[in-house]
């Protein structure tokens, strides 16, 4: 009988847990080591005084990818669980208090869009159907596959594919071909921030994000997005994976062309046939591996933006807010420049609010509310140092001011407690390089597909990577695909 191979995984984020299941189901003895006391990483959860908050991810979008991956892991996700489609994806508020509710209901969309700009409903339909085609081509040819060599990515046939994927034009220039209204241009491009970039600099490929939302819908699991982590965790445990928390890796010990073991901060060491790093890839090269040349090269790459987040427990419910609300400031471009050029935050920021009590009353005590705010912010940059506590203070004032303008005059008086995260907090919480929580690496064309750092180390062939900073990128659907692709790479090795 052949002996079972062992795999150790650094990090119990979505990428680490999903990879663990694939390997355990294929005969590996798998052990996961997580630095924090709980799993989930950027899809973590916080409970306080009867309130519950999703710390990072709040939207379940691109459900077809979840379905595919969970089915392949043997987990029934949508069957018999309380994962519900939302009728309204999100409410978008503009500075003049004009509201546009992104909805699966086409008639509702038609009435709203025609009011903002006559003729824009048909344009929106075209933007969405073209964007959804881009999404499907992207899944088949770019996002959902491993690349073994550069010729598979940059070949003559793929030039046509890259043109179809609208990689030659910025998302902003592209949206201008559809809408005259600046509000509509903002509404159909702000989703670039999900992958940590500005629509002014990122390819129109990312028009696929609102297109996928408006085609496949947005879902929310009862219990919050952490339910996804719990489901993965339960399957991992029943497949024999063991988990160790409060166990930060300090070093990956290598000899010759092999990654031999993980050495932990407490001095203990674990040997394995295979090592998989779910921790942020540039961090792993910088802190856990000896090759400083590669780390310096990674340091010169582009990084996604970060976020200032507030979680408030309130003793009052504000029905004006929907489950997901997006506030887009008229200083949209200026705000993005403050984030991406100055590595700071706008004085009048665009921001997002998660109010899960609207669809899941278990997120707060009766007649109370749990609100989470995400405000795009620059990442930590040693050349553009910021006083993040001061920026957080200013951002809080700006957010409250905007809510007062909407009629939530007394909101400040009803905040019972606040928990907040700055880019520096994010960097520390999950070891994300520069606190670039939507990557960490940016998703420009030269950092995607074959050009994104590979999921197998080029020298230590038994060292693999999984998660948002390797192929295909950030966001839970991508991270789930990353786990599948990394597992395929390992199993075909
Ligand atoms: C504010 C915010 C909002 C978001 N919203 C959405 C959304 O609505 N929908 C969506 O799909 N996605 C969203 N995302 C993105 C999504 O949360 C991430 O893409 C995904 O959770 C990343 O998973 P991962 O496995 O790649 O990495 P992580 O979650 O970062 O997991 C890596 C794990 O490794 C651990 N680790 C690091 N260093 C070590 C070490 N030395 N030793 C041991 N363990 C270590 C970390 O603690 C962490 O648990 C959001 C992210 C943020 C931050």
CSV table of C-alpha atoms in Angstrom, one decimal, residues 46-53 313 363-365 368 416-417 419:
chain,number,residue,atom,x,y,z
A,46,UNK,CA,-17.4,39.7,14.4
A,47,UNK,CA,-20.0,39.2,17.1
A,48,UNK,CA,-20.5,41.8,19.8
A,49,UNK,CA,-23.3,42.4,22.3
A,50,UNK,CA,-25.9,40.4,20.2
A,51,UNK,CA,-24.8,42.2,17.0
A,52,UNK,CA,-23.2,40.4,14.1
A,53,UNK,CA,-21.0,41.8,11.3
A,313,UNK,CA,-24.2,48.6,16.6
A,363,UNK,CA,-27.9,40.2,12.6
A,364,UNK,CA,-28.9,42.4,15.6
A,365,UNK,CA,-31.2,42.4,18.6
A,368,UNK,CA,-31.7,47.3,16.6
A,416,UNK,CA,-23.9,52.1,20.8
A,417,UNK,CA,-20.4,51.0,19.8
A,419,UNK,CA,-15.4,48.8,15.6
